[in-house]
mmCIF file of C-alpha atoms in Angstrom:
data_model
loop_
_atom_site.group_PDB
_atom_site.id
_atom_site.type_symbol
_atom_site.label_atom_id
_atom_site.label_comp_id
_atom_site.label_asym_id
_atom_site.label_seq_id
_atom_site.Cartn_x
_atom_site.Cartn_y
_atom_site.Cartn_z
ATOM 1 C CA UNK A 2 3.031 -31.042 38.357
ATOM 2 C CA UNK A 3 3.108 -27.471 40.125
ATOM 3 C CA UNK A 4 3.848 -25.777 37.042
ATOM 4 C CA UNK A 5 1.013 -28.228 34.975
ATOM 5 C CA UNK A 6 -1.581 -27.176 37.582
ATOM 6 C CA UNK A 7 -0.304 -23.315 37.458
ATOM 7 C CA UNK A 8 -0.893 -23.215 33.373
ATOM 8 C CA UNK A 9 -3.953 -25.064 33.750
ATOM 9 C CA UNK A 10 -5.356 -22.626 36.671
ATOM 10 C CA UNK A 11 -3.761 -19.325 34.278
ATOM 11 C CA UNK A 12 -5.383 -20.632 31.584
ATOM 12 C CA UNK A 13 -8.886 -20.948 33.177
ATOM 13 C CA UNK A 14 -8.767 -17.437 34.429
ATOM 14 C CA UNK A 15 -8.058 -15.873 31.365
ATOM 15 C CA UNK A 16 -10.878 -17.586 29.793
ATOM 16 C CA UNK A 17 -13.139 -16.392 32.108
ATOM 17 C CA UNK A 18 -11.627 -12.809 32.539
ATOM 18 C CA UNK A 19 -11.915 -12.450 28.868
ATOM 19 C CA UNK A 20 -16.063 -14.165 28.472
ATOM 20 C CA UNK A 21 -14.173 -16.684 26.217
ATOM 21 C CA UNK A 22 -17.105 -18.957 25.132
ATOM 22 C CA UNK A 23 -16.232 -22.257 25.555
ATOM 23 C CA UNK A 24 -18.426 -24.492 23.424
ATOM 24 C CA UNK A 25 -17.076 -22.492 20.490
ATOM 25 C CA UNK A 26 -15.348 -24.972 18.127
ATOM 26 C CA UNK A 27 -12.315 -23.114 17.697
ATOM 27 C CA UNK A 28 -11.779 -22.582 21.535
ATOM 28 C CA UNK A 29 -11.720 -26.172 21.749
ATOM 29 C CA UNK A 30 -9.700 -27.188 19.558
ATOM 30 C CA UNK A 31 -7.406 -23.985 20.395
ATOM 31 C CA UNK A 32 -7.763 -24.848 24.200
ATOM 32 C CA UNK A 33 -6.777 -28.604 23.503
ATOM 33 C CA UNK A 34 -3.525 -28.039 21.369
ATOM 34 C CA UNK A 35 -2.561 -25.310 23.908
ATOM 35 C CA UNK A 36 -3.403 -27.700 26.945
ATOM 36 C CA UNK A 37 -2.111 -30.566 25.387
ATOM 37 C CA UNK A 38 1.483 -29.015 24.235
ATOM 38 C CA UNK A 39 2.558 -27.357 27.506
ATOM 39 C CA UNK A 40 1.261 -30.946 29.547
ATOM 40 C CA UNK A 41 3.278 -33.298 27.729
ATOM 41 C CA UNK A 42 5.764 -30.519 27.271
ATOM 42 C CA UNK A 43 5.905 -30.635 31.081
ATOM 43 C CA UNK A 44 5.649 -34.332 31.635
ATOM 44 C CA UNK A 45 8.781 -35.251 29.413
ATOM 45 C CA UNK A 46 10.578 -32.772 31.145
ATOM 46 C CA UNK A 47 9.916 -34.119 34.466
ATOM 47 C CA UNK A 48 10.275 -37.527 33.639
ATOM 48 C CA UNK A 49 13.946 -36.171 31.448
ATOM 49 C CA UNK A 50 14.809 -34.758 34.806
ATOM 50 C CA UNK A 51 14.060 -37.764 37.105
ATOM 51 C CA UNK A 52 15.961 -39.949 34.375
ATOM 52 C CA UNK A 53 18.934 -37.427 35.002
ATOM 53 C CA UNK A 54 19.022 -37.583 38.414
ATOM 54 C CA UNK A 55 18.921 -41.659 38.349
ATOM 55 C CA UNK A 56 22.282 -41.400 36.387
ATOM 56 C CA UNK A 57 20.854 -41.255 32.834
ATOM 57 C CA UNK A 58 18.932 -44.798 33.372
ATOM 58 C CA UNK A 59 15.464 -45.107 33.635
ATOM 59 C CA UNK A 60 13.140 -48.096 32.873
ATOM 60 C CA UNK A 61 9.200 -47.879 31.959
ATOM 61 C CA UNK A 62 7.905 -48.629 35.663
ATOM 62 C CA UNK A 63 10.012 -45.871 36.877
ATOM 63 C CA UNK A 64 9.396 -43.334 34.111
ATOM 64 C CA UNK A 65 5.145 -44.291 33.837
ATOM 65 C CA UNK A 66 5.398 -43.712 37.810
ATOM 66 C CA UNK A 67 7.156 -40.108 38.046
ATOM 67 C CA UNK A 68 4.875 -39.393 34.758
ATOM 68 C CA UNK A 69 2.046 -40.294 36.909
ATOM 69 C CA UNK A 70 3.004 -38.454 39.988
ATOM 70 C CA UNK A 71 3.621 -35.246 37.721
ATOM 71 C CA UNK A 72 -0.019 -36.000 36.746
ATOM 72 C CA UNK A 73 -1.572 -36.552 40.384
ATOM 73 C CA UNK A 74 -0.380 -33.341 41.719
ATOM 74 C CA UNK A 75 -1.156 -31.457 38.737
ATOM 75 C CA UNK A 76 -4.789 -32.518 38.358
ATOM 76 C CA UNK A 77 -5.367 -32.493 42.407
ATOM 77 C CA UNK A 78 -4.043 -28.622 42.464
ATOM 78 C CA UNK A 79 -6.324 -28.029 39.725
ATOM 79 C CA UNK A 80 -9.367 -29.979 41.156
ATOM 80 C CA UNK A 81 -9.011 -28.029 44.319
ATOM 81 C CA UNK A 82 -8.955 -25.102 42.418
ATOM 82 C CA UNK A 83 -12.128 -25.662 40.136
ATOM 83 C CA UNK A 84 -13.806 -26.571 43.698
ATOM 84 C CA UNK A 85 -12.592 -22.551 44.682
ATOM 85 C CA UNK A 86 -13.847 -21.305 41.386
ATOM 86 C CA UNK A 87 -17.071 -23.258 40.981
ATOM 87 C CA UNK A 88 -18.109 -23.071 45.139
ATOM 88 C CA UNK A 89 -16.523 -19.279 45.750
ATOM 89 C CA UNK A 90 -15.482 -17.230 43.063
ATOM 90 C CA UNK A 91 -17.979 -17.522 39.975
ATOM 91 C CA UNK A 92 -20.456 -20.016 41.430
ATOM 92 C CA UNK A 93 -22.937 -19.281 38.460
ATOM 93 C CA UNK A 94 -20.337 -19.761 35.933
ATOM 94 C CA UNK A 95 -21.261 -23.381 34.568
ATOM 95 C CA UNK A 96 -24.714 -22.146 34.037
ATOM 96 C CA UNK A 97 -23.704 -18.679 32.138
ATOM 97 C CA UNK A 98 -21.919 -21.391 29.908
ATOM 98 C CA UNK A 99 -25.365 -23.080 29.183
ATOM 99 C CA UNK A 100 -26.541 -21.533 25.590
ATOM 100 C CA UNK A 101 -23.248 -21.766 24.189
ATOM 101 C CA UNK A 102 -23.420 -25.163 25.416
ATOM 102 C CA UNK A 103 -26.578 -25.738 23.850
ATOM 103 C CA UNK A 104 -25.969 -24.046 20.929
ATOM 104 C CA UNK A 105 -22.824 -26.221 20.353
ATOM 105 C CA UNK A 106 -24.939 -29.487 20.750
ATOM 106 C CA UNK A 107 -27.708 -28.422 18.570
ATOM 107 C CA UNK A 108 -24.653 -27.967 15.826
ATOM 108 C CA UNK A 109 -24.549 -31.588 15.839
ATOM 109 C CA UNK A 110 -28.179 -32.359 14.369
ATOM 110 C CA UNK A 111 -29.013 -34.473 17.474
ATOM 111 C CA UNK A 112 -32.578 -35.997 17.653
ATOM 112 C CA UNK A 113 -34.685 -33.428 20.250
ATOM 113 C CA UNK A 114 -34.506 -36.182 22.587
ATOM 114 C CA UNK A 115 -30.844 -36.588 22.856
ATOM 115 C CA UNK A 116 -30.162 -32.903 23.244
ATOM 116 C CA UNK A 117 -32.357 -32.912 25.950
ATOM 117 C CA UNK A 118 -30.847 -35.566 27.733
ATOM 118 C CA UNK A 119 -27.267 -33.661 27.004
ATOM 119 C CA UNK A 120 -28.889 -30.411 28.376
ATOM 120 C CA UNK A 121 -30.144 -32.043 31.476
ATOM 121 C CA UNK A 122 -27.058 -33.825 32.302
ATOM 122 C CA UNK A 123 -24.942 -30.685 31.442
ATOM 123 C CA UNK A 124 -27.298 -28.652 34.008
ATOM 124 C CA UNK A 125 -26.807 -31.876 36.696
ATOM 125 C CA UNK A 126 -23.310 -31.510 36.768
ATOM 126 C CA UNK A 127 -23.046 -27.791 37.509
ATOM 127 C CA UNK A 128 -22.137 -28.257 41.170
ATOM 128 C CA UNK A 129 -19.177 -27.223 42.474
ATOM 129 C CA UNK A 130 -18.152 -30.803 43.513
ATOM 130 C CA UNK A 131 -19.696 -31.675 40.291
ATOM 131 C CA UNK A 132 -16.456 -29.891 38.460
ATOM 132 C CA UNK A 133 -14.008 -31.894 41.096
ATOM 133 C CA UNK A 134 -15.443 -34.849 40.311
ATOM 134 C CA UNK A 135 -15.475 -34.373 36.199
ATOM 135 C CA UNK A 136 -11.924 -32.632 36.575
ATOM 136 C CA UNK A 137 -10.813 -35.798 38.804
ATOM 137 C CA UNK A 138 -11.788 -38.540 36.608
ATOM 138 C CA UNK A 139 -10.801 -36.848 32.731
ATOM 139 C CA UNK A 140 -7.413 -35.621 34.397
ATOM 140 C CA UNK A 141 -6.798 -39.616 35.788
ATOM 141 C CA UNK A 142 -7.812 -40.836 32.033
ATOM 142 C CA UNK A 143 -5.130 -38.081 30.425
ATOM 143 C CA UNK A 144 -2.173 -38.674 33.235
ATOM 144 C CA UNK A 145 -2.543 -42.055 32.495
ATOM 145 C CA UNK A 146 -2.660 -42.256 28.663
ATOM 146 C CA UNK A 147 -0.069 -39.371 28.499
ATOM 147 C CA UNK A 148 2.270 -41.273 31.564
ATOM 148 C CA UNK A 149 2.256 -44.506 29.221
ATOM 149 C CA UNK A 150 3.155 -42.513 25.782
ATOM 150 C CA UNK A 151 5.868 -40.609 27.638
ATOM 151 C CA UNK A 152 7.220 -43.498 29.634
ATOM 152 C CA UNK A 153 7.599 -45.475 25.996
ATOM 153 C CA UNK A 154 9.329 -42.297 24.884
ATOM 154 C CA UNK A 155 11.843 -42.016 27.878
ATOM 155 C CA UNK A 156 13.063 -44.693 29.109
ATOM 156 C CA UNK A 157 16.389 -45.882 27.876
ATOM 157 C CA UNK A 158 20.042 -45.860 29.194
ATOM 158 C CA UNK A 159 21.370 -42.245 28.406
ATOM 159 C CA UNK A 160 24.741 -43.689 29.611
ATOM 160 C CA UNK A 161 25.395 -45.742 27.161
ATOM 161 C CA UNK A 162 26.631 -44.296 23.716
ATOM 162 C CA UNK A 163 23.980 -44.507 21.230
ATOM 163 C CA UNK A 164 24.480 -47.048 18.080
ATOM 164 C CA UNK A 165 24.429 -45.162 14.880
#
């Protein structure tokens, strides 16, 4: 989870050291296989090393739970962080982020009236506690898919010699 949560905050600093635009289509797609291969990189190696230290056995409660505890600390280290970032260090960042934002949207072909509506919650969500909250709620939805994909793909008895 410490190491999740130290990519994650790396990650985020380079983007904004470097003016990375993040609406850009490429940057998210980029940013998601990037994100995505060094999380569940991370989780099956936790969960891999739990299972170890069990004695090679580990069932599905056991292996969603540690997947889920890698999760929880990794996504409250990073919340606290975003709170830093977005309350201290570049407070006006969300809303330097708002043409590409809007530009990104308007890609789409979305009726004026929609766009609007995505503009104004986009620009109602720029608080600080705002970012916590999002940060809070999409990394719970990704530990827990993630936890269940990984804990299908882990648990087994590593003891036992495998049937060929």
């Amino acid at each position: 989870g410490l190491i999740i949560a130290f990519f994650s905050i790396l990650l985020s600093l380079v983007y904004y050291i470097f003016d990375v635009e993040i609406f850009k289509m490429s940057f998210i797609i980029s940013n998601l296989i990037i994100s995505l291969g060094i999380t569940i990189t991370l989780f099956i190696f936790g969960v891999k090393s739990y299972r170890k230290s069990l004695g090679g056995i580990i069932d599905f409660k056991q292996a969603f739970f540690q997947s889920l505890m890698i999760g929880l600390v990794a996504y409250t280290i990073s919340a606290i962080y975003n709170f830093v970032f977005f309350g201290f260090i570049a407070p006006d960042y969300m809303s330097s982020q708002l043409d590409g934002f809007v530009e990104f949207m308007e890609s789409f072909n979305m009726p004026e009236e929609a766009l609007d509506k995505a503009i104004s919650d986009f620009e109602s969500k720029m608080a600080p506690m705002d970012q916590v909250w999002s940060g809070i709620k999409s990394g719970a939805i990704f530990t827990i898919v993630i936890s269940l994909i990984v804990a299908l793909a882990i648990k087994k008895d590593t003891t036992q010699p495998e049937i060929v």
